[in-house]
Coordinates of C-alpha atoms in Angstrom, one line a residue:
X1 CA -1.6 -9.0 -23.7
X2 CA 2.0 -9.9 -22.8
X3 CA 1.9 -7.2 -20.1
X4 CA -1.4 -8.8 -18.7
X5 CA 0.3 -12.1 -18.3
X6 CA 3.3 -10.8 -16.8
X7 CA 1.2 -9.0 -13.9
X8 CA -0.9 -12.1 -13.4
X9 CA 2.4 -14.4 -12.9
X10 CA 3.2 -11.4 -10.1
X11 CA 0.0 -12.0 -8.7
X12 CA 0.6 -15.9 -8.8
X13 CA 2.1 -16.2 -5.2
X14 CA -1.2 -14.6 -3.8
X15 CA -3.2 -16.7 -5.9
X16 CA -1.0 -20.0 -5.0
X17 CA -2.5 -20.5 -1.7
X18 CA -5.9 -20.5 -2.6
X19 CA -5.3 -22.7 -5.9
X20 CA -7.9 -25.5 -5.0
X21 CA -10.8 -23.2 -5.1
X22 CA -9.3 -21.2 -8.1
X23 CA -8.9 -24.4 -9.8
X24 CA -12.6 -25.9 -9.1
X25 CA -14.0 -22.2 -10.1
X26 CA -12.1 -22.0 -13.5
X27 CA -13.6 -25.7 -13.8
X28 CA -17.1 -24.6 -13.0
X29 CA -16.6 -22.2 -15.5
X30 CA -15.6 -24.5 -18.4
X31 CA -18.5 -26.5 -17.6
X32 CA -20.7 -23.7 -17.8
X33 CA -19.4 -22.8 -21.1
X34 CA -19.6 -26.2 -22.3
X35 CA -23.5 -26.5 -21.3
X36 CA -24.1 -23.4 -22.8
X37 CA -22.2 -24.1 -26.1
X38 CA -24.7 -27.7 -26.3
X39 CA -28.0 -26.0 -26.4
X40 CA -27.9 -24.1 -30.2
X41 CA -27.4 -27.3 -31.8
X42 CA -30.1 -28.7 -29.6
X43 CA -32.3 -26.2 -30.3
X44 CA -31.4 -26.5 -34.0
X45 CA -32.6 -30.1 -33.9
X46 CA -36.3 -28.8 -33.1
X47 CA -35.8 -26.3 -36.0
X48 CA -34.7 -29.0 -38.5
X49 CA -37.9 -31.1 -37.1
X50 CA -40.5 -28.4 -37.5
X51 CA -39.0 -27.3 -41.0
X52 CA -39.2 -30.8 -42.3
X53 CA -42.7 -31.7 -41.0
X54 CA -44.0 -28.3 -43.0
X55 CA -42.2 -29.0 -45.9
X56 CA -42.8 -32.5 -46.0
X57 CA -46.4 -32.0 -44.9
X58 CA -46.5 -34.4 -41.8
X59 CA -47.5 -33.8 -38.5
X60 CA -44.6 -32.6 -36.0
X61 CA -43.2 -35.3 -33.8
X62 CA -44.0 -33.6 -30.4
X63 CA -42.8 -36.3 -28.3
X64 CA -39.1 -35.9 -30.2
X65 CA -39.6 -32.2 -29.6
X66 CA -40.5 -32.7 -25.7
X67 CA -37.5 -34.8 -25.3
X68 CA -35.1 -32.2 -26.8
X69 CA -36.8 -29.5 -24.7
X70 CA -36.3 -31.4 -21.6
X71 CA -32.3 -32.1 -22.6
X72 CA -32.3 -28.3 -23.2
X73 CA -33.6 -27.6 -19.7
X74 CA -31.0 -30.1 -18.2
X75 CA -28.2 -28.2 -19.9
X76 CA -29.6 -24.7 -18.7
X77 CA -30.0 -26.2 -15.1
X78 CA -26.3 -27.1 -15.5
X79 CA -25.2 -24.1 -17.0
X80 CA -26.8 -21.9 -14.0
X81 CA -25.4 -24.1 -11.2
X82 CA -21.8 -24.3 -12.5
X83 CA -22.2 -20.6 -13.4
X84 CA -23.0 -20.0 -9.6
X85 CA -19.9 -22.1 -8.2
X86 CA -17.6 -20.4 -10.5
X87 CA -18.7 -17.2 -9.2
X88 CA -18.8 -17.7 -5.7
X89 CA -15.4 -19.9 -5.8
X90 CA -13.8 -17.3 -7.6
X91 CA -15.1 -14.5 -5.3
X92 CA -13.8 -16.5 -2.4
X93 CA -10.5 -17.0 -3.9
X94 CA -9.8 -13.2 -4.9
X95 CA -10.6 -12.1 -1.3
X96 CA -8.6 -14.3 0.4
X97 CA -5.5 -13.6 -1.8
X98 CA -6.1 -9.7 -1.7
X99 CA -6.0 -10.5 2.0
X100 CA -2.7 -12.0 1.6
X101 CA -1.6 -8.8 -0.5
X102 CA -2.7 -6.5 2.0
X103 CA -0.6 -8.6 4.5
X104 CA 2.5 -8.7 2.4
X105 CA 2.4 -5.0 1.9
X106 CA 1.8 -4.4 5.5
X107 CA 4.8 -6.7 6.5
X108 CA 6.9 -5.1 3.8
X109 CA 6.4 -1.6 5.1
X110 CA 7.8 -2.5 8.4
X111 CA 10.8 -4.0 6.6
X112 CA 11.7 -1.0 4.5
X113 CA 14.6 1.6 5.4
X114 CA 13.4 4.8 6.6
X115 CA 14.7 6.5 3.6
X116 CA 12.2 5.1 1.4
X117 CA 9.7 7.2 3.4
X118 CA 11.6 10.1 3.2
X119 CA 11.3 9.7 -0.5
X120 CA 7.7 9.0 -1.1
X121 CA 4.7 10.5 -0.3
X122 CA 2.3 9.1 2.5
X123 CA -0.9 9.7 0.5
X124 CA 1.0 7.9 -2.5
X125 CA 1.7 4.8 -0.4
X126 CA -1.9 4.4 1.6
X127 CA -3.2 4.7 -2.1
X128 CA -1.2 1.5 -3.2
X129 CA -2.9 0.0 0.2
X130 CA -6.4 0.9 -0.9
X131 CA -7.2 1.9 -4.3
X132 CA -4.6 -0.2 -6.2
X133 CA -5.5 -3.4 -4.3
X134 CA -8.9 -2.4 -4.9
X135 CA -8.5 -2.0 -8.5
X136 CA -6.5 -5.5 -8.7
X137 CA -9.4 -7.2 -6.9
X138 CA -12.0 -5.9 -9.4
X139 CA -9.6 -6.9 -12.5
X140 CA -9.4 -10.6 -10.8
X141 CA -12.8 -10.6 -10.0
X142 CA -14.5 -9.9 -13.1
X143 CA -11.5 -10.4 -15.6
X144 CA -10.1 -13.9 -14.9
X145 CA -13.6 -15.7 -14.9
X146 CA -14.5 -14.0 -17.9
X147 CA -11.0 -14.6 -19.3
X148 CA -11.4 -18.1 -19.2
X149 CA -15.0 -18.1 -19.9
X150 CA -14.1 -16.3 -23.3
X151 CA -11.3 -18.4 -24.4
X152 CA -13.0 -21.7 -23.5
X153 CA -16.3 -20.4 -24.8
X154 CA -14.7 -19.5 -28.0
X155 CA -12.9 -22.8 -28.1
X156 CA -15.8 -25.0 -27.7
X157 CA -17.8 -22.8 -29.9
X158 CA -15.5 -22.9 -33.1
X159 CA -15.6 -26.8 -32.4
X160 CA -19.1 -26.9 -32.7
X161 CA -19.0 -24.6 -36.0
X162 CA -16.6 -27.2 -37.3
X163 CA -18.7 -29.9 -36.7
X164 CA -21.7 -28.0 -38.7
X165 CA -19.6 -27.3 -41.7
X166 CA -16.0 -26.8 -41.7
X167 CA -15.9 -24.4 -44.8
X168 CA -18.4 -22.0 -43.0
X169 CA -16.3 -22.3 -40.1
X170 CA -12.9 -21.2 -41.6
X171 CA -14.8 -18.0 -43.4
X172 CA -16.1 -17.3 -40.0
X173 CA -13.0 -17.5 -38.2
X174 CA -11.5 -14.3 -39.7
X175 CA -13.3 -12.2 -37.0
X176 CA -11.1 -13.5 -34.2
X177 CA -7.7 -12.6 -35.5
X178 CA -9.7 -9.2 -36.8
X179 CA -10.7 -8.6 -33.2
X180 CA -7.4 -9.4 -31.4
X181 CA -5.5 -7.0 -34.1
X182 CA -7.9 -4.1 -33.4
X183 CA -7.6 -5.0 -29.5
X184 CA -4.0 -5.1 -29.5
X185 CA -3.6 -1.5 -31.2
X186 CA -6.3 0.2 -28.8
X187 CA -5.1 -1.6 -25.5
X188 CA -1.4 -0.3 -26.4
X189 CA -2.4 3.3 -26.9
X190 CA -4.6 3.5 -24.0
X191 CA -2.5 1.4 -21.4
X192 CA -0.3 4.7 -20.6
X193 CA -3.1 6.9 -19.7
X194 CA -4.4 4.1 -17.2
X195 CA -0.5 3.8 -15.8
X196 CA -1.0 7.4 -15.5
X197 CA -4.4 7.6 -13.8
X198 CA -3.5 5.2 -11.1
X199 CA -0.2 7.2 -10.3
X200 CA -1.8 10.3 -10.6
X201 CA -4.7 9.1 -8.4
X202 CA -1.8 8.3 -5.9
X203 CA -0.7 11.9 -5.8
X204 CA -4.1 13.2 -5.6
X205 CA -4.8 11.0 -2.4
X206 CA -1.3 12.7 -1.4
X207 CA -2.2 16.1 -2.0
X208 CA -5.3 15.5 0.0
X209 CA -3.8 13.9 3.0
X210 CA -1.1 17.0 3.2
X211 CA -3.7 19.6 2.8
X212 CA -5.9 17.8 5.8
X213 CA -2.7 17.4 8.1
X214 CA -1.6 20.8 7.6
X215 CA -5.2 22.2 7.8
X216 CA -4.4 24.8 10.5
X217 CA -1.2 25.9 9.1
X218 CA -3.0 26.4 5.6
X219 CA -5.8 28.6 7.4
X220 CA -3.2 30.7 9.6
X221 CA -1.1 31.6 6.7
X222 CA -4.0 32.3 4.4
X223 CA -2.6 29.7 1.6
X224 CA -6.0 28.4 0.9
X225 CA -5.9 29.5 -2.7
X226 CA -2.5 27.9 -3.4
X227 CA -3.4 24.3 -1.8
X228 CA -6.7 25.0 -4.1
X229 CA -4.5 25.5 -6.9
X230 CA -2.3 22.6 -6.4
X231 CA -5.5 20.2 -6.1
X232 CA -7.0 21.7 -8.9
X233 CA -3.9 20.7 -11.0
X234 CA -3.5 17.2 -9.8
X235 CA -7.6 17.0 -10.2
X236 CA -7.3 18.1 -13.8
X237 CA -4.4 15.5 -14.8
X238 CA -6.5 12.9 -12.9
X239 CA -9.5 13.8 -15.3
X240 CA -7.5 14.1 -18.3
X241 CA -5.9 10.7 -17.9
X242 CA -9.2 9.4 -16.8
X243 CA -11.0 10.6 -20.1
X244 CA -8.3 9.5 -22.1
X245 CA -8.0 5.9 -21.2
X246 CA -11.8 5.8 -21.2
X247 CA -12.1 7.2 -24.6
X248 CA -9.4 5.2 -26.1
X249 CA -10.6 1.9 -24.7
X250 CA -14.3 2.9 -25.5
X251 CA -13.5 2.7 -29.6
X252 CA -12.9 -0.9 -28.9
X253 CA -16.3 -2.1 -28.4
X254 CA -17.6 -0.5 -31.3
X255 CA -15.2 -1.8 -33.6
X256 CA -15.5 -5.0 -32.4
X257 CA -19.3 -4.9 -32.9
X258 CA -18.7 -3.9 -36.4
X259 CA -16.6 -6.7 -37.1
X260 CA -19.4 -8.9 -35.5
X261 CA -22.0 -7.5 -37.7
X262 CA -20.0 -8.0 -41.0
X263 CA -19.3 -11.5 -39.9
X264 CA -23.3 -12.1 -39.1
X265 CA -24.1 -10.7 -42.8
X266 CA -21.5 -12.8 -44.5
X267 CA -22.7 -16.0 -42.9
X268 CA -26.1 -15.5 -42.8
X269 CA -25.6 -15.4 -47.0
X270 CA -23.5 -18.2 -47.3
X271 CA -25.5 -20.3 -44.9
X272 CA -28.7 -19.6 -46.8
X273 CA -27.3 -20.6 -50.1
X274 CA -26.1 -23.8 -48.6
X275 CA -29.4 -24.4 -47.1
X276 CA -31.2 -24.0 -50.5
X277 CA -28.5 -26.3 -52.0
X278 CA -29.1 -28.8 -49.3
X279 CA -25.6 -28.8 -47.9
X280 CA -26.8 -28.3 -44.3
X281 CA -30.3 -28.1 -42.7
X282 CA -31.8 -24.8 -41.8
X283 CA -31.7 -26.0 -37.9
X284 CA -27.8 -26.1 -38.4
X285 CA -27.8 -22.7 -40.0
X286 CA -29.6 -21.3 -37.3
X287 CA -27.2 -23.3 -34.5
X288 CA -24.0 -22.0 -36.6
X289 CA -25.1 -18.2 -36.3
X290 CA -25.5 -18.7 -32.6
X291 CA -22.4 -20.1 -32.5
X292 CA -20.9 -17.0 -34.3
X293 CA -22.6 -15.0 -31.4
X294 CA -21.0 -17.2 -28.9
X295 CA -17.8 -16.5 -30.5
X296 CA -18.2 -12.6 -30.6
X297 CA -20.1 -12.5 -27.4
X298 CA -16.9 -13.3 -25.4
X299 CA -14.6 -10.8 -27.5
X300 CA -17.1 -8.3 -26.7
X301 CA -17.1 -9.0 -22.9
X302 CA -13.1 -8.9 -23.1
X303 CA -13.4 -5.6 -24.6
X304 CA -15.8 -4.3 -22.2
X305 CA -13.8 -5.3 -19.3
X306 CA -10.6 -4.1 -20.8
X307 CA -10.4 -1.0 -18.9
X308 CA -10.9 -2.8 -15.8
X309 CA -8.0 -5.5 -16.9
X310 CA -5.9 -2.3 -17.6
X311 CA -6.4 -0.4 -14.5
X312 CA -5.8 -3.7 -12.5
X313 CA -2.5 -4.0 -14.7
X314 CA -1.6 -0.6 -13.7
X315 CA -2.4 -1.1 -10.0
X316 CA -0.3 -4.2 -10.1
X317 CA 2.5 -2.5 -11.4
X318 CA 2.4 -0.1 -8.3
X319 CA 1.8 -2.6 -5.5
X320 CA 4.7 -4.5 -6.8
X321 CA 7.0 -1.8 -7.2
X322 CA 6.7 -1.6 -3.0
X323 CA 6.9 -5.2 -2.7
X324 CA 10.0 -5.6 -4.9
X325 CA 11.7 -2.5 -2.8
X326 CA 15.0 -4.1 -1.2
X327 CA 14.5 -4.5 2.6
X328 CA 16.4 -2.6 4.9
X329 CA 19.7 -4.4 5.3
X330 CA 20.0 -6.9 7.8
X331 CA 24.3 -7.1 8.1
X332 CA 24.6 -6.4 11.9
X333 CA 24.3 -10.3 13.1
X334 CA 27.5 -11.0 13.8
X335 CA 28.0 -9.7 17.6
X336 CA 25.5 -9.5 20.5
X337 CA 25.3 -6.5 23.0
X338 CA 27.0 -7.3 26.3
X339 CA 24.2 -7.8 29.1
X340 CA 23.2 -5.6 30.6
X341 CA 23.9 -2.7 28.4
X342 CA 25.7 -0.1 30.5
X343 CA 25.3 2.7 27.6
X344 CA 28.6 4.0 26.6
X345 CA 28.1 5.4 23.2
X346 CA 31.3 6.4 21.1
X347 CA 31.3 8.1 17.5
X348 CA 34.5 7.8 16.1
X349 CA 35.6 10.1 12.8
X350 CA 31.6 9.3 11.6
X351 CA 30.7 10.6 8.3
X352 CA 27.7 10.4 6.4
X353 CA 25.8 12.2 3.4
X354 CA 22.4 11.3 1.4
X355 CA 24.0 12.1 -1.5
X356 CA 27.6 11.0 -2.4
X357 CA 28.6 14.9 -3.3
X358 CA 26.7 16.7 -0.4
X359 CA 28.5 15.4 3.0
X360 CA 26.1 15.9 6.0
X361 CA 28.2 14.5 9.0
X362 CA 31.7 14.9 8.6
X363 CA 34.5 13.3 10.9
X364 CA 32.1 13.6 14.2
X365 CA 34.0 12.3 17.2
X366 CA 32.7 12.0 21.0
X367 CA 32.3 9.9 23.9
X368 CA 28.9 9.4 26.3
X369 CA 29.8 7.8 29.3
X370 CA 27.4 5.4 30.9
X371 CA 24.5 7.4 32.8
X372 CA 25.5 10.7 31.2
X373 CA 23.1 13.1 29.6
X374 CA 24.5 14.2 26.4
X375 CA 22.8 17.5 24.9
X376 CA 22.8 18.4 21.2
X377 CA 22.3 21.8 20.2
X378 CA 22.4 23.8 16.9
X379 CA 20.8 25.6 14.3
X380 CA 18.3 23.8 11.9
X381 CA 19.7 21.6 9.5
X382 CA 23.1 21.1 11.8
X383 CA 22.6 17.7 11.7
X384 CA 21.0 16.9 15.1
X385 CA 18.2 14.6 14.1
X386 CA 20.5 12.7 11.6
X387 CA 23.0 11.8 14.5
X388 CA 20.3 10.0 16.2
X389 CA 19.0 8.5 13.1
X390 CA 22.7 7.1 12.9
X391 CA 22.7 6.2 16.4
X392 CA 19.8 3.9 15.8
X393 CA 20.9 2.9 12.5
X394 CA 17.7 4.1 10.4
X395 CA 20.9 5.3 8.0
X396 CA 24.1 3.8 7.8
X397 CA 27.2 5.5 8.0
X398 CA 29.5 6.6 5.1
X399 CA 32.8 6.1 7.3
X400 CA 33.8 5.7 11.0
X401 CA 32.4 3.5 13.6
X402 CA 29.7 3.8 16.6
X403 CA 30.3 1.7 19.1
X404 CA 28.1 0.8 22.2
X405 CA 29.5 -0.8 25.2
X406 CA 32.8 -1.1 22.9
X407 CA 30.5 -3.3 20.2
X408 CA 30.5 -1.9 16.6
X409 CA 26.5 -1.3 16.0
X410 CA 27.3 -2.3 12.3
X411 CA 27.6 -5.7 13.8
X412 CA 24.5 -6.0 15.8
X413 CA 21.0 -6.8 14.5
X414 CA 19.1 -3.9 14.1
X415 CA 16.1 -5.0 16.3
X416 CA 18.4 -6.0 19.0
X417 CA 20.1 -2.7 18.8
X418 CA 17.0 -0.6 18.9
X419 CA 15.6 -2.5 22.1
X420 CA 18.0 -0.6 24.3
X421 CA 16.6 2.7 23.0
X422 CA 13.6 4.7 24.6
X423 CA 12.3 7.9 22.6
X424 CA 10.2 10.6 23.7
X425 CA 9.6 13.0 20.4
X426 CA 7.8 16.3 20.4
X427 CA 5.8 14.9 17.6
X428 CA 4.2 12.4 19.9
X429 CA 2.7 9.4 18.2
X430 CA -0.5 7.8 20.0
X431 CA -2.9 5.3 18.3
X432 CA -6.6 4.3 18.5
X433 CA -6.6 2.4 21.7
X434 CA -7.1 2.8 25.2
X435 CA -4.6 4.8 27.3
X436 CA -3.4 1.7 29.2
X437 CA -2.4 -0.2 25.8
X438 CA -1.0 3.0 24.3
X439 CA 1.5 3.1 27.7
X440 CA 1.8 -0.5 27.3
X441 CA 3.1 -0.3 23.6
X442 CA 6.5 0.3 25.2
X443 CA 6.5 -3.5 26.7
X444 CA 3.5 -5.5 25.4
X445 CA 3.5 -7.9 28.0
X446 CA 3.5 -5.5 31.0
X447 CA 1.1 -6.1 33.7
X448 CA -1.5 -3.3 34.5
X449 CA 0.4 -2.7 37.9
X450 CA 3.5 -1.8 35.3
X451 CA 1.2 0.5 33.4
X452 CA -0.1 2.5 36.5
X453 CA 3.3 2.4 38.4
X454 CA 5.2 4.0 34.9
X455 CA 2.0 6.5 34.6
X456 CA 2.6 7.5 38.3
X457 CA 6.4 8.1 37.3
X458 CA 5.2 10.0 34.4
X459 CA 3.0 12.1 36.3
X460 CA -0.1 11.4 34.2
X461 CA -1.4 8.8 36.6
X462 CA -3.7 11.4 38.6
X463 CA -5.1 13.2 35.0
X464 CA -5.9 9.7 33.8
X465 CA -7.9 9.2 37.2
X466 CA -9.9 12.2 36.4
X467 CA -11.4 10.5 33.5
X468 CA -14.9 8.2 33.5
X469 CA -13.5 5.3 32.1
X470 CA -9.6 5.8 33.5
X471 CA -7.0 3.8 32.0
X472 CA -9.7 2.4 29.6
X473 CA -10.5 5.9 28.1
X474 CA -10.1 5.2 24.4
X475 CA -7.8 7.5 22.4
X476 CA -9.5 9.0 19.1
X477 CA -7.8 8.2 15.7
X478 CA -6.1 11.2 15.6
X479 CA -5.5 11.3 19.6
X480 CA -7.4 14.8 19.2
X481 CA -9.1 14.0 22.6
X482 CA -6.1 14.6 24.9
X483 CA -3.6 17.8 25.2
X484 CA -0.4 18.1 23.8
X485 CA 1.5 17.8 27.1
X486 CA -0.7 14.9 28.3
X487 CA 0.6 12.9 25.1
X488 CA 4.1 13.6 25.8
X489 CA 3.4 12.4 29.4
X490 CA 2.0 9.3 28.1
X491 CA 4.8 8.8 25.7
X492 CA 7.2 9.3 28.8
X493 CA 5.4 6.4 30.5
X494 CA 5.6 4.4 27.4
X495 CA 9.4 4.7 27.3
X496 CA 9.6 4.3 31.2
X497 CA 7.8 1.0 31.1
X498 CA 10.3 -0.2 28.1
X499 CA 13.1 0.6 30.8
X500 CA 15.9 1.0 28.1
X501 CA 19.6 1.6 28.4
X502 CA 19.8 4.7 26.6
X503 CA 16.9 7.2 26.4
X504 CA 16.5 10.1 23.6
X505 CA 14.3 13.1 24.2
X506 CA 13.8 15.1 21.0
X507 CA 12.9 18.5 21.9
X508 CA 9.9 17.2 24.1
X509 CA 9.1 20.0 26.1
X510 CA 9.1 22.9 23.5
X511 CA 5.4 23.0 22.7
X512 CA 3.6 23.0 26.4
X513 CA 2.8 25.8 28.7
X514 CA 5.1 26.4 32.0
X515 CA 3.2 24.0 34.6
X516 CA 3.3 21.0 32.1
X517 CA 6.9 21.7 31.1
X518 CA 7.6 21.4 35.1
X519 CA 5.7 18.1 35.0
X520 CA 7.8 17.1 32.1
X521 CA 10.7 17.6 33.4
X522 CA 10.5 15.8 36.6
X523 CA 9.4 12.9 34.6
X524 CA 12.2 13.2 32.2
X525 CA 14.7 13.8 35.3
X526 CA 13.1 10.3 36.8
X527 CA 13.6 8.3 33.3
X528 CA 16.9 9.8 32.7
X529 CA 18.4 9.1 36.0
X530 CA 21.0 6.4 35.7
X531 CA 20.5 6.0 31.9
X532 CA 22.7 7.7 29.1
X533 CA 20.3 10.1 27.3
X534 CA 20.6 12.4 24.5
X535 CA 18.4 15.4 24.4
X536 CA 17.9 17.4 21.3
X537 CA 16.6 21.0 22.5
X538 CA 16.6 24.4 20.8
X539 CA 15.5 26.0 24.5
X540 CA 19.0 26.0 26.3
X541 CA 17.2 26.1 29.8
X542 CA 16.6 22.3 29.8
X543 CA 20.3 21.4 29.4
X544 CA 22.3 23.7 31.7
X545 CA 22.8 20.6 33.6
X546 CA 23.9 18.1 30.8
X547 CA 26.9 16.2 31.5
X548 CA 28.2 17.0 28.1
X549 CA 26.8 19.3 25.2
X550 CA 27.5 19.0 21.7
X551 CA 27.3 22.0 19.6
X552 CA 26.6 21.3 16.0
X553 CA 27.0 23.4 12.8
X554 CA 27.2 21.9 9.3
X555 CA 27.2 18.4 10.3
X556 CA 30.3 19.0 12.4
X557 CA 30.9 19.3 16.4
X558 CA 32.1 22.9 16.6
X559 CA 32.4 22.7 20.2
X560 CA 31.5 20.4 23.1
X561 CA 31.8 20.4 26.9
X562 CA 29.3 21.1 29.7
X563 CA 27.6 24.4 30.3
X564 CA 30.3 26.3 32.5
X565 CA 32.9 25.1 30.2
X566 CA 31.1 26.2 27.0
X567 CA 30.2 29.7 28.4
X568 CA 33.7 30.2 29.7
X569 CA 34.8 29.7 26.2
X570 CA 32.2 32.5 24.6
X571 CA 32.0 30.7 21.5
X572 CA 29.1 29.8 19.5
X573 CA 27.2 28.1 22.4
X574 CA 27.8 31.3 24.5
X575 CA 26.0 33.3 22.0
X576 CA 23.3 31.0 21.6
X577 CA 22.7 30.9 25.1
X578 CA 23.0 34.9 25.6
X579 CA 20.6 35.6 22.8
X580 CA 17.9 33.5 24.3
X581 CA 18.9 34.2 28.2
X582 CA 19.9 37.9 28.0
X583 CA 17.0 39.6 29.2
X584 CA 16.3 37.0 32.1
X585 CA 20.1 37.4 33.3
X586 CA 19.6 40.8 33.5
X587 CA 16.6 40.7 35.7
X588 CA 18.1 38.1 38.0
X589 CA 21.1 40.7 38.4

């Protein structure tokens, strides 16, 4: 119970903006309970009148009976109307509150550091947006009204029981602590399985998402059985958690019902004795038994929805884990970059590690002059991509300095810093919208003329005009209605329209045919002209004209210089180059 109250407190910020509707909903719930509690004692008046008429051998006072029936109908109408408003307002409150929660999650995702996504599976995060929010919605929509209805219903019913006979009421009340004790034990046993169920559901979503994303690779390598086995393992875990959660929580309802039946039997016996002795009229006994039902029914209802409440509690814990994650630190606010940015980049003795005992970048030092092209080469795991991540402050360095036009990037707000960079990656990202808006993503306020001009510069305008709808052609949700090369040309157009001071090109031409590679290279040459550019590539043919080539290995720069200088050294770079171009050089010679 304490855990559920804590979960409700955590949801308070989302419920607070809708507190007026929430209050009116709860007020309507209380009114429905009061109307529902009045009719048993009113019905008892009819039973008493008829019983007395029979025992006194007189006619039943039908005028009195009809008046009482009229009052019962008014109570019934009041109950139904208040119940309708209670459910309507609660639905409105919960849906608006959960919309606020989804908005908060979306906002939070954009404020988290990059390393958070390195540590968490995408499918698991998606599950918190969807499955967990749905579980909270169900718990609030069904549980909140039921909780208020139960507490107020039990309170009013107990008061009415005491007005009939205080001794009978005291005897009957044993069922409340007995039910609460049983519920506490059962819920404590079942809650870990509900937590496990929600967590495993997130793992299942992550597994499915990974299998779908890598479907082609799975088929190509013939690993269908392996992925099926991994899915089967997670699915079995989910089944076990679900079964244990449902089974243990399902024990609660029969136990509560048993307590209620024992109470009915005991109170019917005691009440019958009291009626025979003239302590209470028979109509009051009938009303008392109904009030016992009105106490038991809310308790039983709470046990029936306990599984929903526990799932909501587990989901709340998972959602709050995301919302309580520390944001990306905003330390850099002391200085602004000089305008316009020239693009001089300096790394001075920069060191970085993901783990304290495993350094990745060690004493990295180099200078990129404004407008120069810097190529970064090296084997997989050498630290090439990490260097770019440090430049963009996706990660904070452990030691040293990174300067942009003489300003320490740690002292500059991340948003201001990143606005000076454009990126063209091998793994292109397009979203479901028109081609024009995908290009305009680099500059949201760009005019149609600017979009077309950028597309022409990127050599994609001709292709767009071959489409029936031109720039208004919709990119599909997976961007599978355009080729890989066309995607890269569009991302180049996006970078062009952003007009950044510094360009980052990450193996942007490593997966296209020769003709498209030439088009891409021409487009990149245009966008790199006059800008400081960083190029990460394994195919050294694309970087022979670079002003500076950084050769990295194990997080260190082992060689640097231009192509001619590095070939003259006959070191690691020369070995890489010769291994790729030995045959071509032999043919040329």
